[in-house]
Coordinates of C-alpha atoms in Angstrom, one line a residue:
X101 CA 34.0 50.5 43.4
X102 CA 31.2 48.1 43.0
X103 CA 30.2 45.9 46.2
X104 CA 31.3 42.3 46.2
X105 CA 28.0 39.8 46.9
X106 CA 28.4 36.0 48.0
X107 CA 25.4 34.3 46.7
X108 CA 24.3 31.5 48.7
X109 CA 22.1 28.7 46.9
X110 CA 20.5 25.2 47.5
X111 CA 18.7 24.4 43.9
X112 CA 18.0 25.9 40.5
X113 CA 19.3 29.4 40.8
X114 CA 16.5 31.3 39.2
X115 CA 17.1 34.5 41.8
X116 CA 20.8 34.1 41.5
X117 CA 20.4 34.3 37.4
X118 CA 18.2 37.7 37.8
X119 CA 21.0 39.0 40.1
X120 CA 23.8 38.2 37.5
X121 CA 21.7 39.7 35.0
X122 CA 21.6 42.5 36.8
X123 CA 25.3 43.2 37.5
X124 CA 25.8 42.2 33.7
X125 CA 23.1 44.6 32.0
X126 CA 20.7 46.1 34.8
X127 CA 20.6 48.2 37.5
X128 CA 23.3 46.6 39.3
X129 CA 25.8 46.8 36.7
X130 CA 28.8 48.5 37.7
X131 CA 27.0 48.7 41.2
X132 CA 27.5 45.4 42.1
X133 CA 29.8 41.8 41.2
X134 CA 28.8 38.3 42.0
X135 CA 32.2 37.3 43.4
X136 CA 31.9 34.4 44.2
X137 CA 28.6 31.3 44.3
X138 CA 28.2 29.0 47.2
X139 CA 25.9 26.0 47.4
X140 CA 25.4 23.3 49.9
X141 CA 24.4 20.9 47.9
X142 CA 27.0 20.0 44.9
X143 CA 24.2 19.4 42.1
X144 CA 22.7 22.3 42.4
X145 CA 22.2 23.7 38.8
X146 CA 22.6 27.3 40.1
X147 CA 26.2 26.4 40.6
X148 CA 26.4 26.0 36.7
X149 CA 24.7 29.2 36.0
X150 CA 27.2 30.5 38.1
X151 CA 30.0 28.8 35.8
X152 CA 28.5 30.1 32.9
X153 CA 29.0 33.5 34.1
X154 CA 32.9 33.2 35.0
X155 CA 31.7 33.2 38.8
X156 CA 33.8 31.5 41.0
X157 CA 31.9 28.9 43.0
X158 CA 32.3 26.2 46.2
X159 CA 30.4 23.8 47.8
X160 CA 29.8 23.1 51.4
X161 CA 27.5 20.5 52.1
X162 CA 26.6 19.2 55.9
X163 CA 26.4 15.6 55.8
X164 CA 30.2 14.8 55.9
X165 CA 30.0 17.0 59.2
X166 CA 26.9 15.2 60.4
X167 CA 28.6 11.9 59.5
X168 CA 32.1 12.9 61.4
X169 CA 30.9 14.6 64.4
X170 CA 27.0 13.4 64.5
X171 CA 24.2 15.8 64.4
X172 CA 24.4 18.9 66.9
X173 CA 28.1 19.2 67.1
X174 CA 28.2 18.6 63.5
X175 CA 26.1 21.3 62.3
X176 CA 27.8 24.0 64.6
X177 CA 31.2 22.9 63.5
X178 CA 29.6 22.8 59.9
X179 CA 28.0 26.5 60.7
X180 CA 31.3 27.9 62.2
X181 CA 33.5 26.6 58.8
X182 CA 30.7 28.3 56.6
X183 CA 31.1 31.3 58.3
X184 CA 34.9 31.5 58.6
X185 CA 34.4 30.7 54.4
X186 CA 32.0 33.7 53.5
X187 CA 34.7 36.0 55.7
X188 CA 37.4 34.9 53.5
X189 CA 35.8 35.8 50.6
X190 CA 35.7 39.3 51.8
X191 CA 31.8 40.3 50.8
X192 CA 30.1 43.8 50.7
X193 CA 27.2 41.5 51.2
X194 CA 25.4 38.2 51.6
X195 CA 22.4 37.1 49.3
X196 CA 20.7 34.0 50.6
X197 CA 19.0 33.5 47.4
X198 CA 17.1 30.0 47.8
X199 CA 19.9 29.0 50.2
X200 CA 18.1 25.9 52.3
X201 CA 19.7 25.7 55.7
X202 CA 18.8 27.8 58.8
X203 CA 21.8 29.9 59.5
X204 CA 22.3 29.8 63.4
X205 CA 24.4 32.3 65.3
X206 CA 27.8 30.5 64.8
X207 CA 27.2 32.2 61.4
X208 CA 25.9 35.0 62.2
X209 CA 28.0 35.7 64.9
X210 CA 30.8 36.1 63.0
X211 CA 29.7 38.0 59.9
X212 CA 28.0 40.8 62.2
X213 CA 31.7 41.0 63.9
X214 CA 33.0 41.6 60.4
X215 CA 30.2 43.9 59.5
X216 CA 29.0 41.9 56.6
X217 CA 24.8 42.3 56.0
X218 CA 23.2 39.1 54.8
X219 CA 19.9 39.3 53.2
X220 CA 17.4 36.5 52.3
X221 CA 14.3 36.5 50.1
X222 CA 11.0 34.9 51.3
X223 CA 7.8 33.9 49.5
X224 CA 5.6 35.5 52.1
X225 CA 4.3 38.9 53.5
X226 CA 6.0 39.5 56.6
X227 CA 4.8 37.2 59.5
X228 CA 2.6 35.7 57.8
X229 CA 4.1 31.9 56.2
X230 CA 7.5 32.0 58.0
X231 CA 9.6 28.8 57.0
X232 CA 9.0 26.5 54.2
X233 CA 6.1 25.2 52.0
X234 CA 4.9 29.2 52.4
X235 CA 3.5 29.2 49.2
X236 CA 1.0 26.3 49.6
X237 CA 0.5 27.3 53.2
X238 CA -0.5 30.5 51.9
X239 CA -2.5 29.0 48.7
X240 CA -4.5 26.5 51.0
X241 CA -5.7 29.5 54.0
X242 CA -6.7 31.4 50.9
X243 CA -9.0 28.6 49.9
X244 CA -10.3 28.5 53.1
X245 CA -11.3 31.9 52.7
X246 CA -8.6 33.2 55.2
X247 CA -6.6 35.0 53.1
X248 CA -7.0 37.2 49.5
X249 CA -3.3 38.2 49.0
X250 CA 0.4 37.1 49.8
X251 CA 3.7 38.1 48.7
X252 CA 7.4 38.1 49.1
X253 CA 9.5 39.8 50.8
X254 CA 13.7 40.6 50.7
X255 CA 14.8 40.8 54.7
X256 CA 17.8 41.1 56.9
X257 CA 18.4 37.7 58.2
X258 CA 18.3 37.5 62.1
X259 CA 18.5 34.0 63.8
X260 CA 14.7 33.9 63.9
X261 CA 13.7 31.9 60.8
X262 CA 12.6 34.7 58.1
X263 CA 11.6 37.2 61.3
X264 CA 14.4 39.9 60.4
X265 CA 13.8 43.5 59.2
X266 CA 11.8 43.6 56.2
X267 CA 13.7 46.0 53.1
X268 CA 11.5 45.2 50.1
X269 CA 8.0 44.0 50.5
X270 CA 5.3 43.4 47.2
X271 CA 2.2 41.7 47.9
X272 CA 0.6 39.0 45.5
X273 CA -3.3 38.8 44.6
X274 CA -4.8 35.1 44.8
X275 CA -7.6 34.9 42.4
X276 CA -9.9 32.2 42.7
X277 CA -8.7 30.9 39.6
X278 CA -4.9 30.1 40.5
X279 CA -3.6 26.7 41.2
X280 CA -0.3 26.2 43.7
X281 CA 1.6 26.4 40.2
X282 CA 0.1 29.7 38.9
X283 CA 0.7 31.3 42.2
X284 CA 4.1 30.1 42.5
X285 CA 5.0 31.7 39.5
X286 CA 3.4 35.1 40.2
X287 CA 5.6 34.5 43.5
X288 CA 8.6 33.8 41.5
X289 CA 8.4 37.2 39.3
X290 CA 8.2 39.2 42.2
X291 CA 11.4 38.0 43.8
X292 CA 13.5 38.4 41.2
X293 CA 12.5 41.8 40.9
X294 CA 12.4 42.6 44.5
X295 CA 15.5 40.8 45.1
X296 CA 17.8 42.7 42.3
X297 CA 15.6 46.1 43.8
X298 CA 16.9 45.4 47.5
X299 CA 20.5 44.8 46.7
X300 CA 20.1 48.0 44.6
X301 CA 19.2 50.3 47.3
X302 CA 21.8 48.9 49.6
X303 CA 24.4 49.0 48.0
X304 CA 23.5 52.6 46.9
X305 CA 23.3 53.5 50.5
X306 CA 26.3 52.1 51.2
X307 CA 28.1 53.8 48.1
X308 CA 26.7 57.6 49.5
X309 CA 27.7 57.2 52.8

């Protein structure tokens, strides 16, 4: 039976699109089904890929909690619903694929209770750009002569912010001709592949056992 994966996004949806195209005509087809798409924020286009595809999708976006119960209670009572969400949809596993909110343990609390995995992909070698703006962080030590290489990287998600167990790792050359945009594009073809590559091996894994 293939595994079920809930896809969380915030924006475009260019790592969700390699992962449907993978359960459609790659690697992960008849391995794997995007059940269902969730985004919290309601124009994100990769909810209309999602569409596209037949995928069921939902939004859950924090500021109505922020706005009813102010910030801090807000976002656990925001963090608790989400989780309590991805638990109903019954998921093999969890893709944060350019999902933009720090999951704290009132998610994943809950989903390691339930023995659900969640997995993230990062722009960075591991340890070395954790959080956001990695790839200019990583673009601007390298022209200070810091750095010659980054990467990305598909990990288990952990409450420290992209600190979990690495699964897939590729590293990235910076040549001295590359511009933010250049490199954020050699960035963006490695995670699609490593990202389809990772939810390939576990799901395999959890198929033979």
């Amino acid at each position: 039976m293939a595994a079920s994966l809930v896809v969380l996004i915030s924006g475009s949806g260019s790592n969700l699109q390699s992962i449907i195209d993978a359960t459609q005509n790659g690697i992960l087809k008849g391995k794997a089904v995007v059940s269902h798409v969730l985004s919290n924020r309601k124009n994100a286009y990769g909810l209309e890929r999602a569409s596209k595809a037949g995928i069921p999708t939902s939004v859950h976006p924090l500021l109505p909690y922020k706005k009813e119960y102010g910030n801090e209670i807000g976002r656990n009572k925001y963090d608790t619903d989400l989780a309590e969400r991805i638990i109903a949809l019954k998921p093999s596993l969890v893709v944060c694929a350019g999902w933009m909110h720090i999951l704290s343990p009132e998610v994943l609390g809950p989903l390691e209770k339930q023995k659900i995995g969640i997995i993230n992909l990062h722009p960075a070698l591991p340890g070395a750009f954790n959080g956001i703006h990695a790839i200019e962080r990583a673009f601007e030590a390298a022209r200070e002569g810091k750095i010659t290489k980054t990467g990305a990287m598909v990990h288990w998600v952990i409450t420290e912010v992209d600190g979990g167990k690495p699964i897939l790792i590729q590293e990235v050359p910076i040549e001295s001709s590359d511009t933010v945009e250049t490199l954020e594009d050699k960035i963006h073809g490695v995670e699609h592949k490593i990202l389809v590559e990772a939810i390939h091996n576990i799901v395999s894994a959890t198929s033979d056992s």
